[in-house]
PDB file of C-alpha atoms and ligand atoms in Angstrom:
ATOM      1  CA  MET A   1     -96.268  73.196   2.885  1.00 98.00           C
ATOM      2  CA  ILE A   2     -96.015  69.663   3.072  1.00 98.00           C
ATOM      3  CA  VAL A   3     -97.108  68.627  -0.301  1.00 98.00           C
ATOM      4  CA  SER A   4     -98.038  64.747  -1.264  1.00 98.00           C
ATOM      5  CA  GLY A   5     -97.769  61.970  -3.235  1.00 98.00           C
ATOM      6  CA  ALA A   6    -100.080  59.474  -3.601  1.00 98.00           C
ATOM      7  CA  ALA A   7     -98.571  56.669  -2.606  1.00 98.00           C
ATOM      8  CA  SER A   8     -96.976  59.001   0.555  1.00 98.00           C
ATOM      9  CA  GLN A   9     -99.664  60.154   2.011  1.00 98.00           C
ATOM     10  CA  VAL A  10     -98.488  58.340   5.797  1.00 98.00           C
ATOM     11  CA  LEU A  11     -95.184  59.740   5.697  1.00 98.00           C
ATOM     12  CA  ALA A  12     -96.372  63.246   4.448  1.00 98.00           C
ATOM     13  CA  ALA A  13     -98.624  63.563   6.966  1.00 98.00           C
ATOM     14  CA  ARG A  14     -95.508  62.734   9.405  1.00 98.00           C
ATOM     15  CA  LEU A  15     -93.538  65.200   7.949  1.00 98.00           C
ATOM     16  CA  ALA A  16     -95.583  68.112   8.463  1.00 98.00           C
ATOM     17  CA  THR A  17     -95.777  67.750  11.925  1.00 98.00           C
ATOM     18  CA  GLU A  18     -91.917  66.751  12.741  1.00 98.00           C
ATOM     19  CA  LEU A  19     -91.274  70.351  10.529  1.00 98.00           C
ATOM     20  CA  GLY A  20     -94.462  72.041  11.439  1.00 98.00           C
ATOM     21  CA  GLU A  21     -95.645  72.712   8.190  1.00 97.00           C
ATOM     22  CA  PRO A  22     -98.885  72.383   7.096  1.00 98.00           C
ATOM     23  CA  LEU A  23     -99.899  69.566   4.996  1.00 98.00           C
ATOM     24  CA  ALA A  24    -101.826  70.771   1.732  1.00 98.00           C
ATOM     25  CA  ALA A  25    -104.697  69.557  -0.118  1.00 98.00           C
ATOM     26  CA  VAL A  26    -103.750  67.361  -3.239  1.00 98.00           C
ATOM     27  CA  GLU A  27    -106.237  65.494  -5.985  1.00 98.00           C
ATOM     28  CA  TYR A  28    -105.076  62.770  -7.690  1.00 98.00           C
ATOM     29  CA  ASP A  29    -107.265  62.677 -11.125  1.00 98.00           C
ATOM     30  CA  ARG A  30    -107.110  60.259 -14.108  1.00 98.00           C
ATOM     31  CA  PHE A  31    -108.704  60.402 -17.705  1.00 98.00           C
ATOM     32  CA  PRO A  32    -109.947  58.730 -19.575  1.00 98.00           C
ATOM     33  CA  ASP A  33    -106.951  58.167 -21.584  1.00 98.00           C
ATOM     34  CA  GLY A  34    -104.981  56.767 -18.888  1.00 97.00           C
ATOM     35  CA  GLU A  35    -102.884  59.879 -18.015  1.00 98.00           C
ATOM     36  CA  THR A  36    -102.638  60.926 -14.974  1.00 98.00           C
ATOM     37  CA  LEU A  37    -103.071  64.715 -13.440  1.00 98.00           C
ATOM     38  CA  ALA A  38    -102.021  65.869  -9.474  1.00 98.00           C
ATOM     39  CA  THR A  39    -103.616  68.934  -8.035  1.00 98.00           C
ATOM     40  CA  VAL A  40    -102.802  70.910  -5.839  1.00 98.00           C
ATOM     41  CA  PRO A  41    -106.028  73.061  -5.177  1.00 97.00           C
ATOM     42  CA  GLU A  42    -105.280  75.453  -2.175  1.00 94.00           C
ATOM     43  CA  PHE A  43    -101.331  76.382  -2.522  1.00 97.00           C
ATOM     44  CA  ASP A  44    -100.368  79.009  -0.121  1.00 95.00           C
ATOM     45  CA  ALA A  45     -96.407  79.023   0.575  1.00 97.00           C
ATOM     46  CA  ASP A  46     -93.227  80.475  -0.149  1.00 97.00           C
ATOM     47  CA  ARG A  47     -91.879  76.679   0.460  1.00 98.00           C
ATOM     48  CA  ALA A  48     -92.908  73.359  -1.475  1.00 98.00           C
ATOM     49  CA  VAL A  49     -91.363  70.193  -0.036  1.00 98.00           C
ATOM     50  CA  VAL A  50     -92.988  67.669  -2.493  1.00 98.00           C
ATOM     51  CA  VAL A  51     -92.942  64.047  -0.886  1.00 98.00           C
ATOM     52  CA  ALA A  52     -93.166  61.328  -3.554  1.00 98.00           C
ATOM     53  CA  THR A  53     -92.709  57.764  -3.963  1.00 98.00           C
ATOM     54  CA  THR A  54     -91.814  57.006  -7.030  1.00 98.00           C
ATOM     55  CA  ALA A  55     -91.917  53.075  -7.564  1.00 98.00           C
ATOM     56  CA  THR A  56     -94.771  53.135 -10.290  1.00 98.00           C
ATOM     57  CA  ASN A  57     -94.362  54.748 -13.708  1.00 98.00           C
ATOM     58  CA  ASP A  58     -97.504  56.864 -13.317  1.00 98.00           C
ATOM     59  CA  ALA A  59     -95.642  57.661  -8.945  1.00 98.00           C
ATOM     60  CA  TRP A  60     -93.046  59.466 -11.753  1.00 98.00           C
ATOM     61  CA  VAL A  61     -95.260  62.150 -13.622  1.00 98.00           C
ATOM     62  CA  GLU A  62     -97.280  62.804 -10.389  1.00 98.00           C
ATOM     63  CA  LEU A  63     -94.155  63.780  -8.567  1.00 98.00           C
ATOM     64  CA  LEU A  64     -93.469  66.136 -12.063  1.00 98.00           C
ATOM     65  CA  GLN A  65     -96.435  67.407 -12.079  1.00 98.00           C
ATOM     66  CA  LEU A  66     -96.897  68.650  -8.014  1.00 98.00           C
ATOM     67  CA  GLN A  67     -93.897  70.037  -8.577  1.00 98.00           C
ATOM     68  CA  ASP A  68     -94.624  71.887 -11.367  1.00 98.00           C
ATOM     69  CA  ALA A  69     -98.541  72.212 -10.126  1.00 98.00           C
ATOM     70  CA  VAL A  70     -96.397  74.457  -6.863  1.00 98.00           C
ATOM     71  CA  ARG A  71     -93.931  76.509  -9.055  1.00 98.00           C
ATOM     72  CA  GLU A  72     -97.271  77.369 -11.251  1.00 98.00           C
ATOM     73  CA  ALA A  73     -99.285  78.701  -7.526  1.00 98.00           C
ATOM     74  CA  GLY A  74     -96.096  80.674  -6.420  1.00 97.00           C
ATOM     75  CA  ALA A  75     -93.439  78.541  -4.451  1.00 98.00           C
ATOM     76  CA  SER A  76     -90.483  80.052  -4.836  1.00 98.00           C
ATOM     77  CA  GLU A  77     -88.139  76.977  -3.431  1.00 98.00           C
ATOM     78  CA  VAL A  78     -89.211  73.400  -4.014  1.00 98.00           C
ATOM     79  CA  VAL A  79     -87.384  70.728  -1.925  1.00 98.00           C
ATOM     80  CA  THR A  80     -88.187  67.592  -3.626  1.00 98.00           C
ATOM     81  CA  VAL A  81     -88.164  64.136  -1.358  1.00 98.00           C
ATOM     82  CA  VAL A  82     -87.753  60.933  -2.695  1.00 98.00           C
ATOM     83  CA  PRO A  83     -88.693  58.147   0.080  1.00 98.00           C
ATOM     84  CA  TYR A  84     -87.787  55.220  -2.426  1.00 98.00           C
ATOM     85  CA  MET A  85     -86.934  56.243  -5.866  1.00 98.00           C
ATOM     86  CA  GLY A  86     -88.157  53.435  -8.414  1.00 98.00           C
ATOM     87  CA  TYR A  87     -85.439  52.997 -11.060  1.00 98.00           C
ATOM     88  CA  ALA A  88     -82.477  53.210  -9.382  1.00 98.00           C
ATOM     89  CA  ARG A  89     -81.299  49.655  -9.502  1.00 96.00           C
ATOM     90  CA  GLN A  90     -81.063  50.632 -13.268  1.00 97.00           C
ATOM     91  CA  ASP A  91     -77.943  53.019 -12.510  1.00 97.00           C
ATOM     92  CA  GLN A  92     -75.914  51.618 -15.609  1.00 96.00           C
ATOM     93  CA  SER A  93     -76.191  50.489 -19.144  1.00 96.00           C
ATOM     94  CA  PHE A  94     -76.230  46.434 -18.885  1.00 94.00           C
ATOM     95  CA  ALA A  95     -75.904  45.710 -22.196  1.00 96.00           C
ATOM     96  CA  ASP A  96     -75.042  48.162 -25.737  1.00 97.00           C
ATOM     97  CA  GLY A  97     -78.314  49.980 -26.350  1.00 97.00           C
ATOM     98  CA  GLN A  98     -79.825  49.879 -22.473  1.00 97.00           C
ATOM     99  CA  PRO A  99     -80.403  53.521 -20.378  1.00 98.00           C
ATOM    100  CA  ILE A 100     -78.820  54.604 -17.510  1.00 98.00           C
ATOM    101  CA  SER A 101     -82.365  54.839 -16.225  1.00 98.00           C
ATOM    102  CA  ALA A 102     -81.550  55.945 -13.060  1.00 98.00           C
ATOM    103  CA  ARG A 103     -79.919  59.141 -15.337  1.00 98.00           C
ATOM    104  CA  ALA A 104     -82.599  59.889 -17.370  1.00 98.00           C
ATOM    105  CA  MET A 105     -85.128  60.145 -14.025  1.00 98.00           C
ATOM    106  CA  ALA A 106     -83.158  62.291 -11.887  1.00 98.00           C
ATOM    107  CA  ARG A 107     -82.311  64.470 -14.924  1.00 98.00           C
ATOM    108  CA  ALA A 108     -86.221  64.622 -15.177  1.00 98.00           C
ATOM    109  CA  LEU A 109     -86.925  65.328 -11.581  1.00 98.00           C
ATOM    110  CA  SER A 110     -84.076  68.309 -11.204  1.00 98.00           C
ATOM    111  CA  THR A 111     -85.970  70.271 -13.333  1.00 98.00           C
ATOM    112  CA  GLY A 112     -88.403  70.834 -11.045  1.00 98.00           C
ATOM    113  CA  THR A 113     -87.031  71.226  -8.421  1.00 98.00           C
ATOM    114  CA  ASP A 114     -84.239  73.248  -6.414  1.00 98.00           C
ATOM    115  CA  ARG A 115     -82.681  70.700  -4.419  1.00 98.00           C
ATOM    116  CA  ALA A 116     -83.584  66.468  -3.493  1.00 98.00           C
ATOM    117  CA  VAL A 117     -83.686  64.747  -0.213  1.00 98.00           C
ATOM    118  CA  LEU A 118     -83.628  60.731  -1.056  1.00 98.00           C
ATOM    119  CA  VAL A 119     -83.936  57.875   1.451  1.00 98.00           C
ATOM    120  CA  ASN A 120     -81.217  54.738   0.834  1.00 98.00           C
ATOM    121  CA  PRO A 121     -81.441  54.795  -3.167  1.00 97.00           C
ATOM    122  CA  HIS A 122     -79.820  51.885  -4.398  1.00 93.00           C
ATOM    123  CA  GLU A 123     -76.652  52.950  -4.543  1.00 95.00           C
ATOM    124  CA  ASN A 124     -75.581  56.773  -3.373  1.00 96.00           C
ATOM    125  CA  SER A 125     -74.150  57.421  -6.796  1.00 97.00           C
ATOM    126  CA  VAL A 126     -77.186  57.451  -8.002  1.00 98.00           C
ATOM    127  CA  ALA A 127     -76.689  61.151  -6.596  1.00 98.00           C
ATOM    128  CA  ASP A 128     -74.363  61.817  -9.373  1.00 98.00           C
ATOM    129  CA  PHE A 129     -77.021  62.349 -11.539  1.00 98.00           C
ATOM    130  CA  PHE A 130     -79.100  64.880 -10.810  1.00 98.00           C
ATOM    131  CA  GLY A 131     -78.705  68.054 -11.807  1.00 98.00           C
ATOM    132  CA  CYS A 132     -79.431  69.871  -8.335  1.00 98.00           C
ATOM    133  CA  HIS A 133     -78.004  69.577  -5.084  1.00 97.00           C
ATOM    134  CA  VAL A 134     -79.166  65.696  -2.752  1.00 98.00           C
ATOM    135  CA  THR A 135     -79.261  64.998   0.529  1.00 98.00           C
ATOM    136  CA  VAL A 136     -78.789  61.338   0.878  1.00 98.00           C
ATOM    137  CA  CYS A 137     -80.249  60.021   4.148  1.00 98.00           C
ATOM    138  CA  ASP A 138     -79.820  56.559   6.084  1.00 98.00           C
ATOM    139  CA  ALA A 139     -82.770  55.208   7.066  1.00 98.00           C
ATOM    140  CA  ALA A 140     -80.497  51.345   8.013  1.00 98.00           C
ATOM    141  CA  GLY A 141     -80.337  52.310  12.112  1.00 96.00           C
ATOM    142  CA  ARG A 142     -84.191  52.581  12.618  1.00 97.00           C
ATOM    143  CA  LEU A 143     -84.445  49.283  11.688  1.00 98.00           C
ATOM    144  CA  ALA A 144     -83.356  47.740  15.097  1.00 98.00           C
ATOM    145  CA  GLU A 145     -86.229  49.961  17.221  1.00 97.00           C
ATOM    146  CA  PRO A 146     -88.304  46.822  16.522  1.00 98.00           C
ATOM    147  CA  LEU A 147     -86.374  44.127  16.719  1.00 98.00           C
ATOM    148  CA  PRO A 148     -87.844  42.944  20.435  1.00 97.00           C
ATOM    149  CA  GLU A 149     -84.929  43.351  23.523  1.00 96.00           C
ATOM    150  CA  GLY A 150     -82.805  39.884  24.291  1.00 96.00           C
ATOM    151  CA  LEU A 151     -82.371  38.837  20.838  1.00 97.00           C
ATOM    152  CA  ALA A 152     -80.199  35.374  21.769  1.00 95.00           C
ATOM    153  CA  ASP A 153     -76.505  35.610  20.316  1.00 96.00           C
ATOM    154  CA  PRO A 154     -77.836  37.859  17.655  1.00 97.00           C
ATOM    155  CA  LEU A 155     -76.396  37.808  14.263  1.00 97.00           C
ATOM    156  CA  PHE A 156     -76.796  40.545  11.584  1.00 97.00           C
ATOM    157  CA  LEU A 157     -77.057  39.367   8.316  1.00 96.00           C
ATOM    158  CA  SER A 158     -77.290  40.794   4.738  1.00 95.00           C
ATOM    159  CA  PRO A 159     -77.743  39.117   1.198  1.00 93.00           C
ATOM    160  CA  ASP A 160     -74.492  40.005   0.111  1.00 92.00           C
ATOM    161  CA  ALA A 161     -70.737  41.872  -0.173  1.00 91.00           C
ATOM    162  CA  GLY A 162     -72.364  44.715  -0.914  1.00 90.00           C
ATOM    163  CA  ALA A 163     -74.926  45.312   1.484  1.00 93.00           C
ATOM    164  CA  VAL A 164     -73.094  44.432   4.683  1.00 95.00           C
ATOM    165  CA  GLY A 165     -73.303  48.156   6.142  1.00 97.00           C
ATOM    166  CA  LEU A 166     -76.658  48.375   6.242  1.00 97.00           C
ATOM    167  CA  ALA A 167     -76.526  44.984   8.705  1.00 97.00           C
ATOM    168  CA  GLU A 168     -73.723  46.630   9.882  1.00 98.00           C
ATOM    169  CA  ALA A 169     -75.643  50.071  10.874  1.00 98.00           C
ATOM    170  CA  VAL A 170     -78.451  47.776  12.475  1.00 98.00           C
ATOM    171  CA  ARG A 171     -76.654  45.638  14.648  1.00 98.00           C
ATOM    172  CA  ASP A 172     -74.659  48.925  16.301  1.00 98.00           C
ATOM    173  CA  ALA A 173     -78.535  50.182  16.354  1.00 98.00           C
ATOM    174  CA  TYR A 174     -79.725  47.761  18.204  1.00 98.00           C
ATOM    175  CA  GLY A 175     -76.778  47.105  20.736  1.00 97.00           C
ATOM    176  CA  GLY A 176     -74.530  44.587  19.602  1.00 97.00           C
ATOM    177  CA  GLY A 177     -74.208  40.584  17.961  1.00 97.00           C
ATOM    178  CA  GLU A 178     -72.147  39.306  14.526  1.00 96.00           C
ATOM    179  CA  VAL A 179     -72.451  40.494  11.221  1.00 96.00           C
ATOM    180  CA  ASP A 180     -71.956  38.825   8.816  1.00 95.00           C
ATOM    181  CA  PHE A 181     -73.699  38.094   4.505  1.00 94.00           C
ATOM    182  CA  PHE A 182     -74.457  35.146   2.090  1.00 91.00           C
ATOM    183  CA  GLU A 183     -73.340  35.593  -0.764  1.00 84.00           C
ATOM    184  CA  LYS A 184     -75.683  36.271  -4.109  1.00 83.00           C
ATOM    185  CA  ILE A 185     -75.934  35.215  -7.796  1.00 86.00           C
ATOM    186  CA  ARG A 186     -78.842  36.597  -9.601  1.00 82.00           C
ATOM    187  CA  HIS A 187     -80.056  34.829 -13.166  1.00 85.00           C
ATOM    188  CA  SER A 188     -82.730  36.727 -13.739  1.00 82.00           C
ATOM    189  CA  GLY A 189     -85.257  39.305 -12.075  1.00 78.00           C
ATOM    190  CA  THR A 190     -86.954  35.785  -9.787  1.00 78.00           C
ATOM    191  CA  ASP A 191     -84.306  33.484  -9.766  1.00 83.00           C
ATOM    192  CA  VAL A 192     -81.814  34.673  -7.193  1.00 82.00           C
ATOM    193  CA  GLU A 193     -78.686  32.329  -5.671  1.00 86.00           C
ATOM    194  CA  ILE A 194     -77.905  32.834  -2.158  1.00 81.00           C
ATOM    195  CA  SER A 195     -75.011  30.364  -0.773  1.00 79.00           C
ATOM    196  CA  PRO A 196     -75.321  30.852   3.099  1.00 74.00           C
ATOM    197  CA  SER A 197     -72.907  32.180   5.065  1.00 75.00           C
ATOM    198  CA  ASP A 198     -69.799  31.062   7.151  1.00 78.00           C
ATOM    199  CA  ALA A 199     -71.471  31.707  10.566  1.00 82.00           C
ATOM    200  CA  ASP A 200     -73.324  29.190  12.475  1.00 89.00           C
ATOM    201  CA  THR A 201     -76.305  29.986  12.865  1.00 91.00           C
ATOM    202  CA  GLY A 202     -78.517  27.180  14.700  1.00 93.00           C
ATOM    203  CA  GLY A 203     -80.618  28.563  17.526  1.00 95.00           C
ATOM    204  CA  ARG A 204     -79.263  31.694  17.059  1.00 97.00           C
ATOM    205  CA  ASP A 205     -82.244  34.963  16.788  1.00 98.00           C
ATOM    206  CA  VAL A 206     -81.086  36.038  12.316  1.00 97.00           C
ATOM    207  CA  ALA A 207     -82.250  39.451  11.404  1.00 98.00           C
ATOM    208  CA  ILE A 208     -81.560  39.482   7.536  1.00 97.00           C
ATOM    209  CA  VAL A 209     -80.785  43.673   6.384  1.00 98.00           C
ATOM    210  CA  ASP A 210     -81.255  44.526   2.620  1.00 97.00           C
ATOM    211  CA  ASP A 211     -82.198  47.968   1.691  1.00 97.00           C
ATOM    212  CA  ILE A 212     -85.116  46.910  -1.287  1.00 98.00           C
ATOM    213  CA  ILE A 213     -87.555  43.755  -0.605  1.00 98.00           C
ATOM    214  CA  ALA A 214     -89.386  43.367  -4.225  1.00 97.00           C
ATOM    215  CA  THR A 215     -89.848  40.035  -5.153  1.00 96.00           C
ATOM    216  CA  GLY A 216     -89.196  38.527  -1.804  1.00 96.00           C
ATOM    217  CA  SER A 217     -86.371  35.939  -4.180  1.00 94.00           C
ATOM    218  CA  THR A 218     -83.218  37.276  -2.298  1.00 94.00           C
ATOM    219  CA  MET A 219     -84.633  37.157   1.532  1.00 95.00           C
ATOM    220  CA  SER A 220     -87.032  34.163   1.239  1.00 95.00           C
ATOM    221  CA  GLU A 221     -83.606  32.231  -0.617  1.00 93.00           C
ATOM    222  CA  ALA A 222     -81.641  33.307   2.604  1.00 94.00           C
ATOM    223  CA  VAL A 223     -84.991  32.629   4.827  1.00 94.00           C
ATOM    224  CA  ALA A 224     -84.910  29.012   4.241  1.00 93.00           C
ATOM    225  CA  HIS A 225     -81.208  28.900   4.173  1.00 92.00           C
ATOM    226  CA  LEU A 226     -81.900  29.887   7.896  1.00 94.00           C
ATOM    227  CA  THR A 227     -84.167  28.361   8.955  1.00 93.00           C
ATOM    228  CA  ALA A 228     -82.613  24.842   7.175  1.00 92.00           C
ATOM    229  CA  ASP A 229     -79.741  25.236   9.790  1.00 91.00           C
ATOM    230  CA  GLY A 230     -81.607  25.798  12.381  1.00 94.00           C
ATOM    231  CA  ALA A 231     -81.765  29.339  12.796  1.00 95.00           C
ATOM    232  CA  ASP A 232     -84.335  30.134  16.276  1.00 96.00           C
ATOM    233  CA  ARG A 233     -85.933  33.317  15.239  1.00 97.00           C
ATOM    234  CA  VAL A 234     -85.536  35.153  10.964  1.00 98.00           C
ATOM    235  CA  PHE A 235     -86.489  38.502  11.012  1.00 98.00           C
ATOM    236  CA  ALA A 236     -86.540  39.775   7.771  1.00 98.00           C
ATOM    237  CA  THR A 237     -85.789  44.108   7.588  1.00 98.00           C
ATOM    238  CA  CYS A 238     -85.475  46.412   4.430  1.00 98.00           C
ATOM    239  CA  VAL A 239     -85.368  49.896   4.249  1.00 98.00           C
ATOM    240  CA  HIS A 240     -88.117  49.883   0.907  1.00 98.00           C
ATOM    241  CA  PRO A 241     -90.693  47.461   1.843  1.00 98.00           C
ATOM    242  CA  LEU A 242     -91.741  46.798  -1.751  1.00 98.00           C
ATOM    243  CA  LEU A 243     -92.554  43.538  -1.279  1.00 98.00           C
ATOM    244  CA  VAL A 244     -94.505  43.405  -4.871  1.00 97.00           C
ATOM    245  CA  GLY A 245     -96.681  39.845  -7.002  1.00 97.00           C
ATOM    246  CA  ASN A 246     -96.228  36.987  -4.816  1.00 97.00           C
ATOM    247  CA  ALA A 247     -93.097  38.174  -2.096  1.00 98.00           C
ATOM    248  CA  ARG A 248     -95.675  38.115   0.978  1.00 97.00           C
ATOM    249  CA  LEU A 249     -95.998  34.516   0.485  1.00 97.00           C
ATOM    250  CA  LYS A 250     -92.090  33.035  -0.883  1.00 97.00           C
ATOM    251  CA  LEU A 251     -91.371  34.744   3.170  1.00 97.00           C
ATOM    252  CA  GLU A 252     -94.055  33.121   4.810  1.00 97.00           C
ATOM    253  CA  ARG A 253     -93.660  29.751   2.990  1.00 96.00           C
ATOM    254  CA  ALA A 254     -89.305  30.534   3.891  1.00 96.00           C
ATOM    255  CA  GLY A 255     -90.137  30.278   7.690  1.00 95.00           C
ATOM    256  CA  ILE A 256     -90.117  33.726   8.293  1.00 97.00           C
ATOM    257  CA  ASP A 257     -90.931  35.613  11.931  1.00 97.00           C
ATOM    258  CA  ARG A 258     -91.607  39.150  11.478  1.00 98.00           C
ATOM    259  CA  ILE A 259     -90.616  41.690   8.499  1.00 98.00           C
ATOM    260  CA  ILE A 260     -89.889  45.323   9.063  1.00 98.00           C
ATOM    261  CA  GLY A 261     -89.720  48.332   6.705  1.00 98.00           C
ATOM    262  CA  THR A 262     -89.877  51.650   6.879  1.00 98.00           C
ATOM    263  CA  ASP A 263     -92.783  54.391   5.658  1.00 98.00           C
ATOM    264  CA  THR A 264     -90.625  55.477   2.367  1.00 98.00           C
ATOM    265  CA  VAL A 265     -93.599  52.310   0.995  1.00 98.00           C
ATOM    266  CA  GLU A 266     -96.683  52.089   3.057  1.00 98.00           C
ATOM    267  CA  ARG A 267     -97.300  48.906   3.826  1.00 98.00           C
ATOM    268  CA  ASP A 268     -98.729  46.849   6.534  1.00 97.00           C
ATOM    269  CA  VAL A 269     -95.204  46.246   8.021  1.00 98.00           C
ATOM    270  CA  SER A 270     -93.824  49.732   7.267  1.00 98.00           C
ATOM    271  CA  THR A 271     -93.909  49.977  10.853  1.00 98.00           C
ATOM    272  CA  VAL A 272     -90.809  52.381  11.103  1.00 98.00           C
ATOM    273  CA  SER A 273     -91.083  56.731  10.358  1.00 98.00           C
ATOM    274  CA  VAL A 274     -88.217  57.869   8.184  1.00 98.00           C
ATOM    275  CA  ALA A 275     -90.108  61.217   9.013  1.00 98.00           C
ATOM    276  CA  PRO A 276     -87.631  62.665  11.496  1.00 98.00           C
ATOM    277  CA  ILE A 277     -84.392  61.795   9.595  1.00 98.00           C
ATOM    278  CA  VAL A 278     -86.086  63.258   6.055  1.00 98.00           C
ATOM    279  CA  ALA A 279     -86.746  66.168   8.456  1.00 98.00           C
ATOM    280  CA  ALA A 280     -83.510  66.995   9.849  1.00 97.00           C
ATOM    281  CA  ALA A 281     -82.530  66.517   6.178  1.00 97.00           C
ATOM    282  CA  VAL A 282     -84.168  68.836   4.465  1.00 97.00           C
ATOM    283  CA  ASP A 283     -83.135  71.746   7.493  1.00 92.00           C
ATOM    284  CA  ALA A 284     -79.892  71.323   7.370  1.00 86.00           C
ATOM    285  CA  VAL A 285     -79.829  72.261   4.321  1.00 68.00           C
ATOM    286  CA  GLU A 286     -81.784  75.190   5.260  1.00 58.00           C
ATOM    287  CA  ALA A 287     -79.427  76.233   7.895  1.00 52.00           C
ATOM    288  CA  ALA A 288     -76.505  75.365   6.002  1.00 54.00           C
TER     289      ALA A 288
HETATM  290  C1  R5P B 301     -80.592  44.037  -5.253  1.00 93.04           C
HETATM  291  O1  R5P B 301     -79.056  44.857  -5.004  1.00 93.04           O
HETATM  292  C2  R5P B 301     -80.646  44.872  -3.892  1.00 93.04           C
HETATM  293  O2  R5P B 301     -79.722  45.115  -2.748  1.00 93.04           O
HETATM  294  C3  R5P B 301     -81.674  43.984  -3.229  1.00 93.04           C
HETATM  295  O3  R5P B 301     -81.785  42.462  -2.645  1.00 93.04           O
HETATM  296  C4  R5P B 301     -82.897  42.845  -4.090  1.00 93.04           C
HETATM  297  O4  R5P B 301     -83.838  44.107  -4.947  1.00 93.04           O
HETATM  298  C5  R5P B 301     -83.659  42.391  -3.571  1.00 93.04           C
HETATM  299  O5  R5P B 301     -84.418  41.811  -4.969  1.00 93.04           O
HETATM  300  P1  R5P B 301     -86.240  41.167  -4.821  1.00 93.04           P
HETATM  301  O6  R5P B 301     -86.733  40.994  -4.060  1.00 93.04           O
HETATM  302  O7  R5P B 301     -86.677  41.046  -5.713  1.00 93.04           O
HETATM  303  O8  R5P B 301     -84.948  39.827  -4.438  1.00 93.04           O
END
């Protein structure tokens, strides 16, 4: 059975269809003191596939509760799919006294599952923090699907050198175009400085490709450079459209034409589904 976290209900339903497995009923409650309670009242299967994006602390707790609930109900195998893994960007101790939060969360998750499936964690090395088998899926190439055909002299840009592989994946899936990257310096959680790429952008259609749009600072800075330099249409594409706070406003004000994201984070811009690649990852390990 497919068992959904509250933030992954659409993806869980799509995954149930892909895998041909029933979608479990789940109830999400909260006690007066703020504690969450996720219940799977009629779980009845050998295998549970728990699907839960963990963009909030509550979602993390709910995921652990769902793993425990299905074990308690008799699941002999638990597969945990984390479409968007919160805390994955805290993958180092950046200053004395800081935890490696991604490791702490991975360890907690590993105690309740036989294996895990992640979609574009911020760095693939986060998989090393888990105490169970992990399959990492790359959804970047699927971001090309909603792009219009016939882009004008298309340019695929990543906001920094580290994400250029994502831009290449989208370019390859689209079928052609130039790839380049901006230089990025992050001053704080919301203050990002972007230097233009070497590519000539005037009159061209540009797709910026990143793993996450969170505050929108990175993407809106990049878009502003492109519109100032005379780019024609600018598409902001990402795997995880978190879009927190005033991110949408920042992007609109910068001159974005369209935001394209996947259903790892369920927003109105989540027009691409990762269900087929997640289903393949779940089945591939089973077949191994
Ligand atoms: C950082 O290295 C990531 O790849 C993203 O660029 C970043 O998480 C985006 O965050 P924000 O939207 O807050 O600038």
